[in-house]
CSV table of C-alpha atoms in Angstrom, one decimal:
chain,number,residue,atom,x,y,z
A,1,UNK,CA,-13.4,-23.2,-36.3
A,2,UNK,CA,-10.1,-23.9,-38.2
A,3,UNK,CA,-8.6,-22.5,-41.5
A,4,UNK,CA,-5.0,-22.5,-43.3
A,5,UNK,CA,-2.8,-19.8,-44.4
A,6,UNK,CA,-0.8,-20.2,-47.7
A,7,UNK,CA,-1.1,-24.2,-46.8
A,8,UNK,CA,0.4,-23.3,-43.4
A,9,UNK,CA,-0.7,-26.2,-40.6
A,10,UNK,CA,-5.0,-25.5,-39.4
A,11,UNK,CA,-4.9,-22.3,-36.7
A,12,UNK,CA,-7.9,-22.2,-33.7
A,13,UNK,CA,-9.5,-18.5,-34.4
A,14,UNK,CA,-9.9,-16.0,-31.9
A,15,UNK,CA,-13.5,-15.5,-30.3
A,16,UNK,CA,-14.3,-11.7,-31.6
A,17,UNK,CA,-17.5,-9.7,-30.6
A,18,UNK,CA,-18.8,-6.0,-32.0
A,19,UNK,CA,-19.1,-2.4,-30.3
A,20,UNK,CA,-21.4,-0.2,-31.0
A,21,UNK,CA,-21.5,3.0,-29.9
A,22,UNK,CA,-23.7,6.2,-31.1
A,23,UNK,CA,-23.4,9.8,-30.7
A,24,UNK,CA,-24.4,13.3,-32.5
A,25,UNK,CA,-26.8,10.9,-34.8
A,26,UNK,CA,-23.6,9.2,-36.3
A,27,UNK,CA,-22.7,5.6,-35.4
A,28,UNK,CA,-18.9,3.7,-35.6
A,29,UNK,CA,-18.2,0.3,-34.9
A,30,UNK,CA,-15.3,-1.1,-33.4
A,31,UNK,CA,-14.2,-4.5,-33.7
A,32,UNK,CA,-13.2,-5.8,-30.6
A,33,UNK,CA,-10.7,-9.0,-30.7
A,34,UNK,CA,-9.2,-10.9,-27.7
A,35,UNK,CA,-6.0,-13.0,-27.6
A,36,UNK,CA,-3.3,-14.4,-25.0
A,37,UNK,CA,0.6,-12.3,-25.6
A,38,UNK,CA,2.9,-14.3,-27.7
A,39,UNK,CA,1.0,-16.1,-29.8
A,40,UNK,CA,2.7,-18.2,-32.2
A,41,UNK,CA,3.9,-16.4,-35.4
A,42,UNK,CA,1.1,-17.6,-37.9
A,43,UNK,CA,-2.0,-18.0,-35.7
A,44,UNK,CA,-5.1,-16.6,-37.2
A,45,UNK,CA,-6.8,-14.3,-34.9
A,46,UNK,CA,-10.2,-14.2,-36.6
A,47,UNK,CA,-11.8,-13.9,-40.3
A,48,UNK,CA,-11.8,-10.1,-40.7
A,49,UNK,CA,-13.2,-10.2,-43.5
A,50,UNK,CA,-16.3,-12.0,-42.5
A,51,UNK,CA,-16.4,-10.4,-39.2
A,52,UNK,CA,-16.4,-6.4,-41.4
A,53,UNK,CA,-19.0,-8.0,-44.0
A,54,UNK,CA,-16.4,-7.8,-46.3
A,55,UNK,CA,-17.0,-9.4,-50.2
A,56,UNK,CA,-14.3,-12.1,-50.4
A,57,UNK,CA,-15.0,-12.2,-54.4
A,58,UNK,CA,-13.7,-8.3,-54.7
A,59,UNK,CA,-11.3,-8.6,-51.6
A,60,UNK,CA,-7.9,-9.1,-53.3
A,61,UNK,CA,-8.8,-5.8,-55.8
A,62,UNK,CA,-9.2,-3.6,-52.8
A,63,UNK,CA,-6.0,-3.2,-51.6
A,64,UNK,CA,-7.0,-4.0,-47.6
A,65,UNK,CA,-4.2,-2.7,-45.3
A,66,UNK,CA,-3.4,-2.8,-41.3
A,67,UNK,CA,-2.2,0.5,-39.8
A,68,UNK,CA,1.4,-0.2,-38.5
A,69,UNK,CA,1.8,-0.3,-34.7
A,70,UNK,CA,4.4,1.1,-32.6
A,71,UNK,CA,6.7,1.0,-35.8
A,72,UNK,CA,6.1,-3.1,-36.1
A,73,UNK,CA,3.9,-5.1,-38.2
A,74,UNK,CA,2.5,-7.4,-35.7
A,75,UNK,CA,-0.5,-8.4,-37.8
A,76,UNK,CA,-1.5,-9.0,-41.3
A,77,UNK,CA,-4.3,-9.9,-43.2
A,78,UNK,CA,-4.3,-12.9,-45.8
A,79,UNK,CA,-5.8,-11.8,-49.1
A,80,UNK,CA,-7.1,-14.6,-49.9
A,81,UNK,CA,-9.3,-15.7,-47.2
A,82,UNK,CA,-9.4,-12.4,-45.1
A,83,UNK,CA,-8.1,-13.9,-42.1
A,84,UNK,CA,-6.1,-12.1,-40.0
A,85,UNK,CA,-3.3,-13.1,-38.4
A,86,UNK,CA,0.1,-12.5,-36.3
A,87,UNK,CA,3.2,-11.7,-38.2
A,88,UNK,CA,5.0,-10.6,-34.8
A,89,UNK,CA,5.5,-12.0,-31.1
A,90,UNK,CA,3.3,-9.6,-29.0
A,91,UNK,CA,4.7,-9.3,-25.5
A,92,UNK,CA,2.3,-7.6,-23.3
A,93,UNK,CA,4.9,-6.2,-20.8
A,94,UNK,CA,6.7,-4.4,-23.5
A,95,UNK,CA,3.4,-3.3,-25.2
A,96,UNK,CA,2.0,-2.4,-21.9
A,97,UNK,CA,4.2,-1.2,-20.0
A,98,UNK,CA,2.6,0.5,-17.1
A,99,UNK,CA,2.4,-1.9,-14.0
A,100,UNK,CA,-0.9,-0.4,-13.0
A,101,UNK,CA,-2.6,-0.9,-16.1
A,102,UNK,CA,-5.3,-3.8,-15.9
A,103,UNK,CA,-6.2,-3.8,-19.2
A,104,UNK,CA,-3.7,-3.6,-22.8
A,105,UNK,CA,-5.3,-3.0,-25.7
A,106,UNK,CA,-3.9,-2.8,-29.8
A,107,UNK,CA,-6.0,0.4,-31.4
A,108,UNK,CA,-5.7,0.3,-35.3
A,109,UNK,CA,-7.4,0.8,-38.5
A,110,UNK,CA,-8.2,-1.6,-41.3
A,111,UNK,CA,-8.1,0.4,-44.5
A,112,UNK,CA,-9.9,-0.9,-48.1
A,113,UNK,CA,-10.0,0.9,-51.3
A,114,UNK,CA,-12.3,1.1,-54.3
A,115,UNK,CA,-14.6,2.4,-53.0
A,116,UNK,CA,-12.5,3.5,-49.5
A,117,UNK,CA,-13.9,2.4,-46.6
A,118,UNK,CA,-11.9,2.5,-42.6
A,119,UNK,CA,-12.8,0.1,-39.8
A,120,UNK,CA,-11.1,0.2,-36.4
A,121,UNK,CA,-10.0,-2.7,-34.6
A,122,UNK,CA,-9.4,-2.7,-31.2
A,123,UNK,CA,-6.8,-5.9,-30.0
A,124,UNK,CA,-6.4,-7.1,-26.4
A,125,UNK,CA,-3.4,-8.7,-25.3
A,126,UNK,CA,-4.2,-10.7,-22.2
A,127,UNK,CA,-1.4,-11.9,-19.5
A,128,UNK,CA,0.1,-14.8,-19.5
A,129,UNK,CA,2.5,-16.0,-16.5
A,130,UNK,CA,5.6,-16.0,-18.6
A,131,UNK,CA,7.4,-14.3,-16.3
A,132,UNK,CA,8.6,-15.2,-12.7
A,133,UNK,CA,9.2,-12.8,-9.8
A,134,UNK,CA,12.6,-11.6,-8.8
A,135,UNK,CA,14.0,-9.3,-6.0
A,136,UNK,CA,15.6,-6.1,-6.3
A,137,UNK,CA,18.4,-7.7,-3.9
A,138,UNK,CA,19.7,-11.1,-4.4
A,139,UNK,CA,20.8,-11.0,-0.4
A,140,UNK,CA,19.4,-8.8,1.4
A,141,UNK,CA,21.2,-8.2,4.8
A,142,UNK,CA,20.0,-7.3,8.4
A,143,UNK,CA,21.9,-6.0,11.8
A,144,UNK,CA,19.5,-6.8,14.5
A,145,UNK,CA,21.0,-6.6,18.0
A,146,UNK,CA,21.0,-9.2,20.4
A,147,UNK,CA,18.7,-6.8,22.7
A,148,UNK,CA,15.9,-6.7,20.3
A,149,UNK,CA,12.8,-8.0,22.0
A,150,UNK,CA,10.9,-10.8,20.2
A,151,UNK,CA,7.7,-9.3,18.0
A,152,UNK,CA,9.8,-7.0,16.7
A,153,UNK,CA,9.7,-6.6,12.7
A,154,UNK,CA,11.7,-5.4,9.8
A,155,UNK,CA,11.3,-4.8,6.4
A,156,UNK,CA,12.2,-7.4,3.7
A,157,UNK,CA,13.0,-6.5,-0.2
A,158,UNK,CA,9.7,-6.9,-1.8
A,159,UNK,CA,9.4,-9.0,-5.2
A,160,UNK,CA,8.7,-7.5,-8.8
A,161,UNK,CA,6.9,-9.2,-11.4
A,162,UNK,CA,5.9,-7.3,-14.5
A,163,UNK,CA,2.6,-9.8,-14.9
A,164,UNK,CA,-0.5,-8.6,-13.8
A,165,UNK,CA,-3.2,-9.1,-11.7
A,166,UNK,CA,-3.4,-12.9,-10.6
A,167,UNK,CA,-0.1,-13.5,-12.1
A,168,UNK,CA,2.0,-11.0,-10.0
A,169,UNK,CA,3.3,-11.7,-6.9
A,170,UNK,CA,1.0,-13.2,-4.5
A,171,UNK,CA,3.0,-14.7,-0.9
A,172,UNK,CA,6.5,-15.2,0.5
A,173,UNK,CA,7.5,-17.9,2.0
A,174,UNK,CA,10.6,-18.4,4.3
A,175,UNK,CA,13.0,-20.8,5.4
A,176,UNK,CA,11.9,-22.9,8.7
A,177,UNK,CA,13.4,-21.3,11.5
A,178,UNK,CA,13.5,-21.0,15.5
A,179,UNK,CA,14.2,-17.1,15.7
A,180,UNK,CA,12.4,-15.9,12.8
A,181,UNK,CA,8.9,-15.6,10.7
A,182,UNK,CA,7.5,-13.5,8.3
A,183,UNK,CA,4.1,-11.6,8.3
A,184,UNK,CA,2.7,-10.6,4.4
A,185,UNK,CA,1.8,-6.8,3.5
A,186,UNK,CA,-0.6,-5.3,0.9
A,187,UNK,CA,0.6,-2.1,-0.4
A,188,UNK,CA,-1.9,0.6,-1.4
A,189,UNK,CA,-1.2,-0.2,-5.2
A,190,UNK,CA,-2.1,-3.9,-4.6
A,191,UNK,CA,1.7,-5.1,-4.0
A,192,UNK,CA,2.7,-7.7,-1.5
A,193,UNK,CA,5.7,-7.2,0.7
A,194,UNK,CA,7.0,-9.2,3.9
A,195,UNK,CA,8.2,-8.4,7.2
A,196,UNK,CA,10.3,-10.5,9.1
A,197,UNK,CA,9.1,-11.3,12.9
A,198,UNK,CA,11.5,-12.1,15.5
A,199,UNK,CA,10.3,-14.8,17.2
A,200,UNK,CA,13.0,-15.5,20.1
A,201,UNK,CA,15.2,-13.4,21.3
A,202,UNK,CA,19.2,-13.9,20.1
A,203,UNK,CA,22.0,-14.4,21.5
A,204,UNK,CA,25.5,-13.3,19.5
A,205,UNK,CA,27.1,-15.9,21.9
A,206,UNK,CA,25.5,-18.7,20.8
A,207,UNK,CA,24.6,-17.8,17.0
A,208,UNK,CA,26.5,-14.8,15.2
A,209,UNK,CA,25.0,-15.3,11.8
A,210,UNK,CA,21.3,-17.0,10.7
A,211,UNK,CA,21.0,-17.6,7.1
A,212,UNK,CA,17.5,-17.4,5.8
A,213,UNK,CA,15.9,-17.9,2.3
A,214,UNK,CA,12.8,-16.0,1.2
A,215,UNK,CA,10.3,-17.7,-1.3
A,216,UNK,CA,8.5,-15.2,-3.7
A,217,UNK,CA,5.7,-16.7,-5.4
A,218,UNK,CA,3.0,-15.6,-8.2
A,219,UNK,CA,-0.6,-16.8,-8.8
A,220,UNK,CA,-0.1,-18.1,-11.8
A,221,UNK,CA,-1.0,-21.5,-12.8
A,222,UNK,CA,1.6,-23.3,-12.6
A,223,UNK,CA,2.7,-21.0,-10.1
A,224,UNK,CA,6.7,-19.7,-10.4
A,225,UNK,CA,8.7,-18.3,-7.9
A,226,UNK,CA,12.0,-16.7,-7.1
A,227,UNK,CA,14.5,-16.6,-3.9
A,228,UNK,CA,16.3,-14.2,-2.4
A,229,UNK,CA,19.1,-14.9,0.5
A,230,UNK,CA,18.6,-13.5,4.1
A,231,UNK,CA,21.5,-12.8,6.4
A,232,UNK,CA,21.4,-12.2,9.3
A,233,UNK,CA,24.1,-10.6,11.7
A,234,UNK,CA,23.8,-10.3,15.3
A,235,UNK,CA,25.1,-7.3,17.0
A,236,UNK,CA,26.3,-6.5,20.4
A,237,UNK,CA,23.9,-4.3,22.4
A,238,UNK,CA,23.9,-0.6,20.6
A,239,UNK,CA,21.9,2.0,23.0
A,240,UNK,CA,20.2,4.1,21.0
A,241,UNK,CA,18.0,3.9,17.5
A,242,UNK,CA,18.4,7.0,15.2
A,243,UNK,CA,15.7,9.3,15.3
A,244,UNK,CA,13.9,11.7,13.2
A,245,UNK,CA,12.9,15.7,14.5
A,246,UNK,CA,9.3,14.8,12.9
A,247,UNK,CA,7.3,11.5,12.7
A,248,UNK,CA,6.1,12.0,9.0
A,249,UNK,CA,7.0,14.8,6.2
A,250,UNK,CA,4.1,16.1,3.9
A,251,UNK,CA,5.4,17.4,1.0
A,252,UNK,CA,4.2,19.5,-1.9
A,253,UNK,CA,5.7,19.5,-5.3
A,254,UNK,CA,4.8,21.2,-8.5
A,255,UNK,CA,5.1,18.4,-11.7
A,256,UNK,CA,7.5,18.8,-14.2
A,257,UNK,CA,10.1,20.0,-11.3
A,258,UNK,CA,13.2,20.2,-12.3
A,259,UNK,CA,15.7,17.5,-12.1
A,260,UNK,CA,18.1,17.8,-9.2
A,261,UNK,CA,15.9,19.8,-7.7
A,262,UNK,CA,15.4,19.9,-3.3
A,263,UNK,CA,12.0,17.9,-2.2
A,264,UNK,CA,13.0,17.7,1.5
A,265,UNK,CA,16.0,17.6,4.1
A,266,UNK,CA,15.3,14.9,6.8
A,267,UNK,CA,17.1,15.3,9.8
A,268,UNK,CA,17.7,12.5,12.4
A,269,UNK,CA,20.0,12.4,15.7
A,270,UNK,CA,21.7,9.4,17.1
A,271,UNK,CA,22.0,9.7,21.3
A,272,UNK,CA,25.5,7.0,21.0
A,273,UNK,CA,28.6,8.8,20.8
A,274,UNK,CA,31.5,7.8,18.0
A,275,UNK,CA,31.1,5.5,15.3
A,276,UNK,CA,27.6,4.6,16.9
A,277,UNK,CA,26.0,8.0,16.5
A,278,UNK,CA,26.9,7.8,12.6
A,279,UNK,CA,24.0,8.0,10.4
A,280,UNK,CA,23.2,6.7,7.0
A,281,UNK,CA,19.8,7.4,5.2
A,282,UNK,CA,17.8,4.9,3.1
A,283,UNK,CA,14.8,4.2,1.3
A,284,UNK,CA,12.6,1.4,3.4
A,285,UNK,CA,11.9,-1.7,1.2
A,286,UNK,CA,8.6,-0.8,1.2
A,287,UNK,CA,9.4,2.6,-0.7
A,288,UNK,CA,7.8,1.7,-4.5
A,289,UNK,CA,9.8,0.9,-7.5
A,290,UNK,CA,8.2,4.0,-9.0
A,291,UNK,CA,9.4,6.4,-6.0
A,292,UNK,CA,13.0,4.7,-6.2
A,293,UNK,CA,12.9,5.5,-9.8
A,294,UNK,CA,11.6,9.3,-9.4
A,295,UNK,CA,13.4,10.6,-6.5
A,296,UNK,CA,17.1,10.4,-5.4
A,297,UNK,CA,18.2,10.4,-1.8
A,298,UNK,CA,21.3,11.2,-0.3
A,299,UNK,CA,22.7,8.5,2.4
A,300,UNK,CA,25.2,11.2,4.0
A,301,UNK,CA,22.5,14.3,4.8
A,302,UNK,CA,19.4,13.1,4.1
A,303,UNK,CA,18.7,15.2,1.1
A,304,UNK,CA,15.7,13.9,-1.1
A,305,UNK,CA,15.8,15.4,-4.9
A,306,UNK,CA,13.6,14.6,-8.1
A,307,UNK,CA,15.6,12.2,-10.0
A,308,UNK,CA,13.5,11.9,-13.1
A,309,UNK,CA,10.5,14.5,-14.8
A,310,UNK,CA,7.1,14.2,-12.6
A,311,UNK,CA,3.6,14.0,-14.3
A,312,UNK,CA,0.7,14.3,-12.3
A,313,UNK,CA,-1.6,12.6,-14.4
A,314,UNK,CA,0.6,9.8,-14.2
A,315,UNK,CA,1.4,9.3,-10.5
A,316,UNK,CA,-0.4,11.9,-7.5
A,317,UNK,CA,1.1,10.3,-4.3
A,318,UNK,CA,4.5,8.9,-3.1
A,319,UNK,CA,4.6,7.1,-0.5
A,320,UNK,CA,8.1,7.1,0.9
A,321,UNK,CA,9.6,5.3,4.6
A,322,UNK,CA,12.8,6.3,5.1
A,323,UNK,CA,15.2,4.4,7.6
A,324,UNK,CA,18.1,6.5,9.9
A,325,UNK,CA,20.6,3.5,10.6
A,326,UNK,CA,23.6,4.5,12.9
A,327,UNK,CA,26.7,2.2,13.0
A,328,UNK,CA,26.8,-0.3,15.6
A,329,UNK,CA,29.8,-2.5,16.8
């Protein structure tokens, strides 16, 4: 069905369907409308009027108004007709801005006079893919010693796309290669990560460095993607790995900690003597975005600390792999 606005050029509406819910012998309705993020400024969304039973003879005298949301007027109603429409770009990711939310919805009320009457409406912004996924590092760079049997893995900077479901990150691809390969990881939150394989054994001798690219790519349709560079150094033979006194650390920390304050001390040793049994501390890259942005830690000691306030009811577990890397020559 198509309308105009002020003569503006004939807008497709918005498909629209009615809740009702009941309870303590009293019963509200709420309007439910559905529409794709950034809309065009101007497109109607539905006839409100019609849609609220509303008189369009008495409409104009009644002084209809749209609650304002998050300090923007991103909708309107037309006197005239009753349609309403967008006045504002929506973006859903700045609306929404929790990556685990599924769902984003718009909660406001239409308000009439003479006689008063409230109605709310209740707006969902669905994805689109308008965004494409990116790393955290542009290159991300590896050590690997020439002794390193083949099968052995490591972790690769995982992509972040602030679309949702099928339009967030969905596989990596890599460069071809003889030595390498990667194998694709689903995080507990749904995330996709990579690991790169070693699939031949190297030899510094014959190749010092192997440049890699690795592919991020959404489900979107069309798809986009994004890149990230891979180097690879190869290292004469280095003994000993780092090691930690305990295979995992469960930790228990009250929310609204204060900031700066101790969550743990890891401690790990390194068998090599001199600049080999040096030790520098770091996140894995399959530590969360969220866990990056709540707690701090140290490279030199190990020290983790809560970097930002912790809510409970917004995050219960962190899941944290943290790597003990000792100099090697």
């Amino acid at each position: 069905m198509d309308s105009r606005i002020n003569g503006q050029s004939w807008r497709r509406y918005v498909s629209a369907f009615i809740l009702l819910s009941a309870a303590m012998n009293t019963a509200s309705a709420v309007t439910h409308y559905s529409i794709p993020e950034e809309m065009e400024e101007g497109s109607v969304v539905a006839n409100l009027a019609a849609d609220l039973g509303l008189d369009m003879k008495t409409l104009s005298k009644r002084k209809m108004r749209l609650d304002v949301i998050a300090g923007k007027k991103y909708l309107d109603v037309n006197k005239e007709t009753g349609e309403l429409y967008i006045v504002e770009n929506m973006d859903r990711e700045y609306l929404c801005s929790s990556k685990t939310a599924t769902t984003c919805f718009l909660k406001m009320e239409v308000i009439i006079e003479n006689p008063v009457r409230i109605f709310n409406i209740e707006l969902e912004i669905v994805d689109i893919n308008d965004n494409a996924p990116r790393f955290r590092r542009d290159i991300i760079n590896l050590d690997i010693s020439e002794s390193t049997p083949a099968g052995e893995r490591f972790s690769l900077s995982n992509a972040i796309d602030p679309d949702v479901g099928t339009n967030s990150v969905k596989t990596y691809h890599i460069s071809e290669s003889d030595h390498f390969d990667i194998e694709i990881q689903t995080g507990r939150d749904g995330s996709k990560f990579a690991d790169l394989i070693l699939k031949k054994a190297l030899n510094r001798e014959e190749h010092a460095v192997h440049n890699l690219i690795l592919t991020a790519v959404d489900g979107g349709v069309p798809a986009r993607s994004g890149t990230a560079n891979i180097i690879v150094r190869v290292l004469d033979t280095n003994d000993n790995a780092p090691q930690f006194d305990k295979d995992s650390y469960n930790i228990n920390i009250m929310e609204n900690s204060p900031i700066g304050s101790l969550v743990v001390k890891l401690n790990a040793t390194d068998l090599d003597e001199g600049t080999n049994s040096v030790i520098v501390y770091s996140y894995s890259l399959y530590t969360s975005e969220k866990t990056h942005e709540t707690f701090s830690l140290n490279p030199n000691n190990g020290e983790i600390t809560v970097k930002e306030m912790i809510n409970y009811e917004d995050f219960r577990i962190y899941d944290m792999e943290d790597s003990p890397m000792g100099n090697a020559k």
